[in-house]
Short mmCIF file of C-alpha atoms in Angstrom, two decimals:
data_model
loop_
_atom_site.label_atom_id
_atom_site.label_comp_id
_atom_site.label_asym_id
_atom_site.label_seq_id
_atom_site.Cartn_x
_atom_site.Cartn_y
_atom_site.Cartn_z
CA UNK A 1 -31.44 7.18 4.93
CA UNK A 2 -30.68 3.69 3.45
CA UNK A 3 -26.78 4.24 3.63
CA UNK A 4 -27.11 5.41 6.87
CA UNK A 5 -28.97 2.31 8.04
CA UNK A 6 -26.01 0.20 6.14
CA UNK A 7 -23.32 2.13 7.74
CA UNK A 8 -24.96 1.29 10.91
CA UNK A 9 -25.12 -2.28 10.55
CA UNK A 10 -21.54 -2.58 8.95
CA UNK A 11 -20.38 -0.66 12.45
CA UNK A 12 -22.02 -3.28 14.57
CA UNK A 13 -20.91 -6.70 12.19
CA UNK A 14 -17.47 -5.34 12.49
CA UNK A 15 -17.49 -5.10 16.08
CA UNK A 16 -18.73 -9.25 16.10
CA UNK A 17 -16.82 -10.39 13.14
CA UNK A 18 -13.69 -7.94 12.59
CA UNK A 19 -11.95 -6.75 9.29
CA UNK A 20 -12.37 -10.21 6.92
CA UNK A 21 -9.30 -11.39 5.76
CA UNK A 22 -9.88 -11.95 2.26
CA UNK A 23 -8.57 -11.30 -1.29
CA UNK A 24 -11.70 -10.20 -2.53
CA UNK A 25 -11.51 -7.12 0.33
CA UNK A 26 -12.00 -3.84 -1.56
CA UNK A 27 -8.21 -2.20 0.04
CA UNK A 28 -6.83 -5.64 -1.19
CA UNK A 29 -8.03 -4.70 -4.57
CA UNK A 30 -7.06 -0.78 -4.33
CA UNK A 31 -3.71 -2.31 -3.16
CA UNK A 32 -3.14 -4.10 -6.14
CA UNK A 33 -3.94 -0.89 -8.43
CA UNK A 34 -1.92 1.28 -7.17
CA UNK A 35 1.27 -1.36 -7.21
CA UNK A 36 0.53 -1.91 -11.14
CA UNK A 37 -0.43 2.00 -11.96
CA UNK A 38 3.26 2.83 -10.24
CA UNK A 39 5.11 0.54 -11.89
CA UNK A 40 3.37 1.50 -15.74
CA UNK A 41 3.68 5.04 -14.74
CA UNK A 42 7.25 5.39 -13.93
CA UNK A 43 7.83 3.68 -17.60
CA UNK A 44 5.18 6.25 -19.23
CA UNK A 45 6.57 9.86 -17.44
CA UNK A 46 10.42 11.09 -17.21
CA UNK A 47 11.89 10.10 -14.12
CA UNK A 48 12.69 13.38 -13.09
CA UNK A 49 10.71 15.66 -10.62
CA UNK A 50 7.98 17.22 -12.56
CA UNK A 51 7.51 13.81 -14.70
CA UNK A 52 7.28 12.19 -11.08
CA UNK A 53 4.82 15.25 -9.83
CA UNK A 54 2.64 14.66 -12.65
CA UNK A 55 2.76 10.80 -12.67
CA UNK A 56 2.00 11.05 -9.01
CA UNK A 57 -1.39 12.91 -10.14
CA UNK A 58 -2.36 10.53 -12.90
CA UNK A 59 -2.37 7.55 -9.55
CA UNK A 60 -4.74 10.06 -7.54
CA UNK A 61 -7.15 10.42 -10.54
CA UNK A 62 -6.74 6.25 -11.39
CA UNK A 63 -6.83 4.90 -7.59
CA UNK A 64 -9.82 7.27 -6.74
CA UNK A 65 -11.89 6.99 -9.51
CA UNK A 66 -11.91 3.38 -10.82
CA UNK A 67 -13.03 1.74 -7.32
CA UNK A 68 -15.31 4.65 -6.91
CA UNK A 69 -16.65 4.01 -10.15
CA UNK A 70 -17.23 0.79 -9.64
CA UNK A 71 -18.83 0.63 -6.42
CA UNK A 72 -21.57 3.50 -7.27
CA UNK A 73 -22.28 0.54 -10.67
CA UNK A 74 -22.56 -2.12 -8.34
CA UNK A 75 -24.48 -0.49 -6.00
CA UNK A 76 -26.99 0.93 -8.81
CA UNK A 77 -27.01 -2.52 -10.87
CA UNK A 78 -27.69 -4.47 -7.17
CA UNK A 79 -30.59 -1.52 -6.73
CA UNK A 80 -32.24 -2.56 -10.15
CA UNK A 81 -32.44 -5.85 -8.85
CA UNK A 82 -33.41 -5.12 -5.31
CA UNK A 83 -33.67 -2.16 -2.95
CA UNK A 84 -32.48 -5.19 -0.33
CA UNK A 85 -29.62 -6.45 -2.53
CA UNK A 86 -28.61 -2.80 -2.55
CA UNK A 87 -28.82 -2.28 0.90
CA UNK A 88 -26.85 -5.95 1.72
CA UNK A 89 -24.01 -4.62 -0.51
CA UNK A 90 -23.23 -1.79 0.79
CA UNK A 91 -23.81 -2.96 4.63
CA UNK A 92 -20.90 -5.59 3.51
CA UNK A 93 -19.40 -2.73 1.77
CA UNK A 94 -19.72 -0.29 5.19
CA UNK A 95 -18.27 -3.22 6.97
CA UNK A 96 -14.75 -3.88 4.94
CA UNK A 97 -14.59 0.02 5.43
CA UNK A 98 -14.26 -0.09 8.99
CA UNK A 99 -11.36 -1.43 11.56
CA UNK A 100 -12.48 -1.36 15.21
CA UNK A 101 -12.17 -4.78 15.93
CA UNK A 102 -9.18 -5.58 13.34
CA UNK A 103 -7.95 -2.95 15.57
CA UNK A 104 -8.25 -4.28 19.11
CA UNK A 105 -7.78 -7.79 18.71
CA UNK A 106 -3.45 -6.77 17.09
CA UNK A 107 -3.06 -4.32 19.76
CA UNK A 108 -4.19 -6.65 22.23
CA UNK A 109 -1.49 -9.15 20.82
CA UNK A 110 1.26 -7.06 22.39
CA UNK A 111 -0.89 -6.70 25.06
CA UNK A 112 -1.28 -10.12 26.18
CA UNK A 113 2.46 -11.02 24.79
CA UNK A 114 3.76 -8.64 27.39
CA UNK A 115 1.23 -10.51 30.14
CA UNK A 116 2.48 -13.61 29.74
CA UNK A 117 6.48 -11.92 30.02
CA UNK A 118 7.55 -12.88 26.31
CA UNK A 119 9.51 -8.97 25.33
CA UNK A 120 10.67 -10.86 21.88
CA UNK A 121 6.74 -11.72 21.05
CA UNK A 122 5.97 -8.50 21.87
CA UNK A 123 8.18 -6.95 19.73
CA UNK A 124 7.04 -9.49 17.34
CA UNK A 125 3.42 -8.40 17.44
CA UNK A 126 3.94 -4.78 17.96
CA UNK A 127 6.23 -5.17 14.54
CA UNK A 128 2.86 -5.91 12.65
CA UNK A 129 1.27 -2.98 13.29
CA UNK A 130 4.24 -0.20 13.28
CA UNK A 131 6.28 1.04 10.95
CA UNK A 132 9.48 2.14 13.75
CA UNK A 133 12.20 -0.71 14.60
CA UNK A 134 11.32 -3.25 16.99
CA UNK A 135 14.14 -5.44 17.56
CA UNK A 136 15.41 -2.88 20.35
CA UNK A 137 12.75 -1.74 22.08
CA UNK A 138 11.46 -2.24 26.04
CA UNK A 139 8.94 -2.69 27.56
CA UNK A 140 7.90 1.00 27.71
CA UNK A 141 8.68 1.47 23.88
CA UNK A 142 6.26 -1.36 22.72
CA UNK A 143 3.29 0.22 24.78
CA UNK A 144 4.62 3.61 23.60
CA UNK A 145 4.23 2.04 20.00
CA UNK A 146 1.12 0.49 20.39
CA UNK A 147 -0.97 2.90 21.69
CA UNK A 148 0.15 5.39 19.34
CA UNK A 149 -1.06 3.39 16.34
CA UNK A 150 -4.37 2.50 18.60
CA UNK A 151 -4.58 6.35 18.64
CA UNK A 152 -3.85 7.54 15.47
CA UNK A 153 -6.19 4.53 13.94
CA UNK A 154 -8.45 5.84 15.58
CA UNK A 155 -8.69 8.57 13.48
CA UNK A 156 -8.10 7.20 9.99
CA UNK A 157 -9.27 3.85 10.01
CA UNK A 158 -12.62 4.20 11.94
CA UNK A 159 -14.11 8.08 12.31
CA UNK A 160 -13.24 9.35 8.72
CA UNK A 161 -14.45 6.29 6.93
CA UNK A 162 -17.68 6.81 9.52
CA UNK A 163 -17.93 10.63 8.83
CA UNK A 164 -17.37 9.85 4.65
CA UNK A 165 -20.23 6.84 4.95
CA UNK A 166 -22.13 8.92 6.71
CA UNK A 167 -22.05 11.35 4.13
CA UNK A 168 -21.81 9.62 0.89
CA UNK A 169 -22.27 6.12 2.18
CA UNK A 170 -20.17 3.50 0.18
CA UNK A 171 -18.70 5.28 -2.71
CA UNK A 172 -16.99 8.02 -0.43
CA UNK A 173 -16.00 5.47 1.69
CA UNK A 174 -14.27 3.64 -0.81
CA UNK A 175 -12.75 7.21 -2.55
CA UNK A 176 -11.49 7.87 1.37
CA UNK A 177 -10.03 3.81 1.59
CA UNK A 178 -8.52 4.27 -1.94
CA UNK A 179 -6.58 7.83 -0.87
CA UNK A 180 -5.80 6.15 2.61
CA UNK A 181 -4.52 3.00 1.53
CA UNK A 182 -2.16 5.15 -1.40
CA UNK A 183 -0.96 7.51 1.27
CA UNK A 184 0.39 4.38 3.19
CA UNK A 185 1.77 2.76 0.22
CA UNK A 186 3.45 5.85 -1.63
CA UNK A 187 3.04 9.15 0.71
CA UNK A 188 6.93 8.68 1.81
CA UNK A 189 9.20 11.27 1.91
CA UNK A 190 12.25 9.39 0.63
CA UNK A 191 13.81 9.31 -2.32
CA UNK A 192 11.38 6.93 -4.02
CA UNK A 193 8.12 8.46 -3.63
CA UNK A 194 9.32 11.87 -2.73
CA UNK A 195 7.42 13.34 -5.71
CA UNK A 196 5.87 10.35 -6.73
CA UNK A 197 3.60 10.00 -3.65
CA UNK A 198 3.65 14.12 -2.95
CA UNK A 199 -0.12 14.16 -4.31
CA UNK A 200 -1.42 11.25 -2.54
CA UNK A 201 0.18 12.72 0.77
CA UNK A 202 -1.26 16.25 -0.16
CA UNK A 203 -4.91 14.47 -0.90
CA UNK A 204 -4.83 12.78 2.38
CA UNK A 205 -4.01 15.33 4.50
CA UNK A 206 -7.01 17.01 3.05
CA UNK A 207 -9.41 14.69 3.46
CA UNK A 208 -8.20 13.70 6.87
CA UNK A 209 -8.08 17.39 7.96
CA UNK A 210 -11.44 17.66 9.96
CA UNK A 211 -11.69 14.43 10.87
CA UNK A 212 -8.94 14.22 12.89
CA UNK A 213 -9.62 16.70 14.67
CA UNK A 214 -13.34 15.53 15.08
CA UNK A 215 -11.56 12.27 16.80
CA UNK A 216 -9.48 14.27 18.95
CA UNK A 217 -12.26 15.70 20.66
CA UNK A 218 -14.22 12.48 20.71
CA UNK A 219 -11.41 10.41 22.36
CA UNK A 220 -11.26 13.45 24.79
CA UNK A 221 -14.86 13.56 25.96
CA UNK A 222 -14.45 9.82 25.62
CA UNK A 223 -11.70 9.57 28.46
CA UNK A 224 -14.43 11.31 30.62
CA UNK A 225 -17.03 8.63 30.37
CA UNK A 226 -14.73 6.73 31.19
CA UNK A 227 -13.47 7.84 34.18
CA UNK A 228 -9.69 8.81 32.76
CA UNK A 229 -8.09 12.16 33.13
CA UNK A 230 -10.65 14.71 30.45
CA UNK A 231 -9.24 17.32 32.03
CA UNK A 232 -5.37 16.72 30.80
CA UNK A 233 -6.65 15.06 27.66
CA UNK A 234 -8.45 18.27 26.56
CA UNK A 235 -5.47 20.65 27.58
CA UNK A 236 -2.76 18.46 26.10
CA UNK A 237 -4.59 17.98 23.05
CA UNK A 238 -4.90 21.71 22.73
CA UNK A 239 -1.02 21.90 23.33
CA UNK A 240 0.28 19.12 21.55
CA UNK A 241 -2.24 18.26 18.66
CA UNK A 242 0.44 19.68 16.21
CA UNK A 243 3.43 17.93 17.50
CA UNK A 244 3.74 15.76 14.29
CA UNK A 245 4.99 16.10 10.37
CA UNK A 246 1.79 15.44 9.56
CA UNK A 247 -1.19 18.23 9.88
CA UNK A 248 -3.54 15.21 11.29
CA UNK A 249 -1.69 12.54 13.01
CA UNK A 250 -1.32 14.22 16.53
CA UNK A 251 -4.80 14.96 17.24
CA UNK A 252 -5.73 11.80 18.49
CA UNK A 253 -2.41 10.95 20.03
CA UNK A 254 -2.85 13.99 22.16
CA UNK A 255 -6.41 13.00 23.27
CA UNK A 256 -4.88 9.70 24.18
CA UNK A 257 -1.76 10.81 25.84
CA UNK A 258 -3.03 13.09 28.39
CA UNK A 259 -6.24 10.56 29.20
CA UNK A 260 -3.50 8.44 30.17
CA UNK A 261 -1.05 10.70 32.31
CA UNK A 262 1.82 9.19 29.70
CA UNK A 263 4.41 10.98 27.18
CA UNK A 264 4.24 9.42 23.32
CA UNK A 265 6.68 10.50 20.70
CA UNK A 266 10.57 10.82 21.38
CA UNK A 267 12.48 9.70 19.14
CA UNK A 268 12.73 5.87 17.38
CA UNK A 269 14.64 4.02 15.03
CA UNK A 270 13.08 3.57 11.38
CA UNK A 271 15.21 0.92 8.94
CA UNK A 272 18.62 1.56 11.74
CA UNK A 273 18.37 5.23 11.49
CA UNK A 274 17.34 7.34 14.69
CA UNK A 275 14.37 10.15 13.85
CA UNK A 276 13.41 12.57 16.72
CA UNK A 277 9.75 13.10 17.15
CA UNK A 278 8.43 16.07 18.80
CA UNK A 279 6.99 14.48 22.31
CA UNK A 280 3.30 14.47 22.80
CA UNK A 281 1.87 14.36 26.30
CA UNK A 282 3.44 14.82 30.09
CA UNK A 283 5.05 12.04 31.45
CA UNK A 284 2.74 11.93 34.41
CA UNK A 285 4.01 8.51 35.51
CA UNK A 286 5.58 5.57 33.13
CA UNK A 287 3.68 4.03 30.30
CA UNK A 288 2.57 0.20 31.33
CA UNK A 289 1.04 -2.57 29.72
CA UNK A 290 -2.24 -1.83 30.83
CA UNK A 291 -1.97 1.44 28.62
CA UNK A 292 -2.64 -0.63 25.66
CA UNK A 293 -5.77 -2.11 27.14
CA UNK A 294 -7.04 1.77 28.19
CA UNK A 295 -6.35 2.98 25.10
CA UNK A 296 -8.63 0.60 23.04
CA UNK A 297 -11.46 1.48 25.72
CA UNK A 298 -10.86 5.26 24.66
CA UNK A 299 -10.50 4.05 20.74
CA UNK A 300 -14.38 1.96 21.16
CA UNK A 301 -16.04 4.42 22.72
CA UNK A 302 -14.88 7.06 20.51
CA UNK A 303 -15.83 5.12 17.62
CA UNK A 304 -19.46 4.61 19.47
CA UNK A 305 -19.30 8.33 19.92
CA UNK A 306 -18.80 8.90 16.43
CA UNK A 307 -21.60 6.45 15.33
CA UNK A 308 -23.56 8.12 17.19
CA UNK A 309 -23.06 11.50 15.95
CA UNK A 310 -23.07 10.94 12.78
CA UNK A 311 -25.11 8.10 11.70
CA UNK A 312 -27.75 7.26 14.60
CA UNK A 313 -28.55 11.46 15.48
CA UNK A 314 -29.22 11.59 11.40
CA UNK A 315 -31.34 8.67 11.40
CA UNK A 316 -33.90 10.24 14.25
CA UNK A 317 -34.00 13.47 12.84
CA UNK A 318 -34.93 12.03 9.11
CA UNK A 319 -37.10 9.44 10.85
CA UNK A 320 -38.79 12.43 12.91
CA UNK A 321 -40.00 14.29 9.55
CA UNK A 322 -40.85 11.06 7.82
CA UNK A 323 -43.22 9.83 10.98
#
């Protein structure tokens, strides 16, 4: 019951304060673990593709277990001390875990860049949280852009750290950050981490797996609270949830996509090279700027959604037996 009252108060401190920008920040430190385990353990395994398979291993076992580790310590040696040092921790700890504002307030960068008319500050800001080419695209393609990665953050950076805190509170939302953040730094398929990073992609897509699809159906009902198109988002998440590479990153774009009556994917330009995306959604009418600004109103309230589900529905029932 405590983490659940921790993970609760994170939620609501990072929708006043936002994602602290500090090098003390738990991912800054998983960062910086993986980027010294790869470079030691290329040296220690032949660089050929079962020595890169099985050094690609040893970083799963090192990135998830030595944060892990460390937080369930912490949190125990903090608990020795005080049941309310415990609890502060890993409320702070709940917090770092969790990206709806962080979230918002880039998106809405591009947002208000494209308000004011500035398409080369748009790009700009749109270029922070993408991984596509920028310097080309319109007006249509930076929205496009944006509220894909609204979407599909949605997902990974605010209902499966929920659903993990909620379970485990902060030491299986650190082992989910640690897998995350390694996906995103090593779970490429080019010819540097194509079996270097094949077990961090694999572990991801696991853990992601349910919780993606938990999101998708949030942002859907979320659309109809708030008076969008439930209807379309429901049906063209059923259609298009698997229009993606990646087992989990559709689900949410789907949701989002038919809420909004506007076509994502197609194909984009990554490092000059052109790669075609299956599309996701009906081009219903043309993507605008205001997309960006819907699509963070779908993103919050599934995130309330999911707070609700799974931390503040727990927290009554546990409270009901204890009264």
């Amino acid at each position: 019951m405590l983490h659940l009252s921790a993970l609760l108060l994170g939620f609501i401190i990072d929708l006043i304060i936002g994602d602290p920008q500090s090098s003390l920040h738990p991912v800054r430190f998983i960062g910086r673990l993986i980027e010294a385990s790869e470079s030691r353990l290329r040296r220690a395994f032949p660089k050929n593709e079962k020595g890169e398979l099985a050094a690609g291993i040893v970083l799963v076992i090192i990135t998830v277990l030595i944060p892990t580790v460390i937080v369930i310590l912490l949190l125990r040696l903090f608990g020795l001390v005080s049941v309310y040092l415990r609890f502060a921790l890993e409320t702070v700890l709940c917090w770092q875990f969790l990206a709806v504002k962080s979230l918002r307030v880039e998106s809405m960068k591009v947002y208000r860049a494209l308000k004011s008319g500035s398409i080369n500050e748009a790009r700009k800001a749109v270029s922070m949280i993408v991984g596509r080419d920028t310097d080309s695209l319109d007006e249509e393609g930076i929205v496009r852009a944006a509220v894909e990665t609204v979407a599909e953050s949605a997902s990974d950076g605010i209902i499966a750290p929920l659903i993990f805190m909620a379970i485990g509170g902060a030491p299986l939302g650190v082992l989910y950050k640690a897998v995350n953040t390694m996906d995103s730094m090593v779970g490429y398929k080019n010819e540097r981490y194509l079996y270097f990073g094949r077990a961090a992609a694999i572990f991801d897509d696991i853990l992601n797996f349910i919780p993606a699809r938990i999101a998708g159906i949030l942002m859907c009902l979320a659309s109809g609270i708030v008076g969008m198109n439930m209807k379309n988002a429901f049906a063209v998440f059923i259609r298009d949830r698997k229009n993606h590479k990646s087992p989990n990153s559709a689900h949410t774009e789907a949701a989002c996509a038919g809420a909004l009556g506007i076509r994502l994917g197609g194909t984009n330009l990554y490092f000059g090279k052109p790669v075609e995306k299956p599309y996701i959604g009906d081009a219903l009418r043309p993507a605008e700027t205001e997309d960006i600004r819907r699509a963070n109103r779908l993103m919050y309230l599934a995130a309330v959604l999911g707070l609700i589900l799974f931390c503040l529905v727990p927290l009554l029932v546990i409270s009901f037996f204890y009264i």
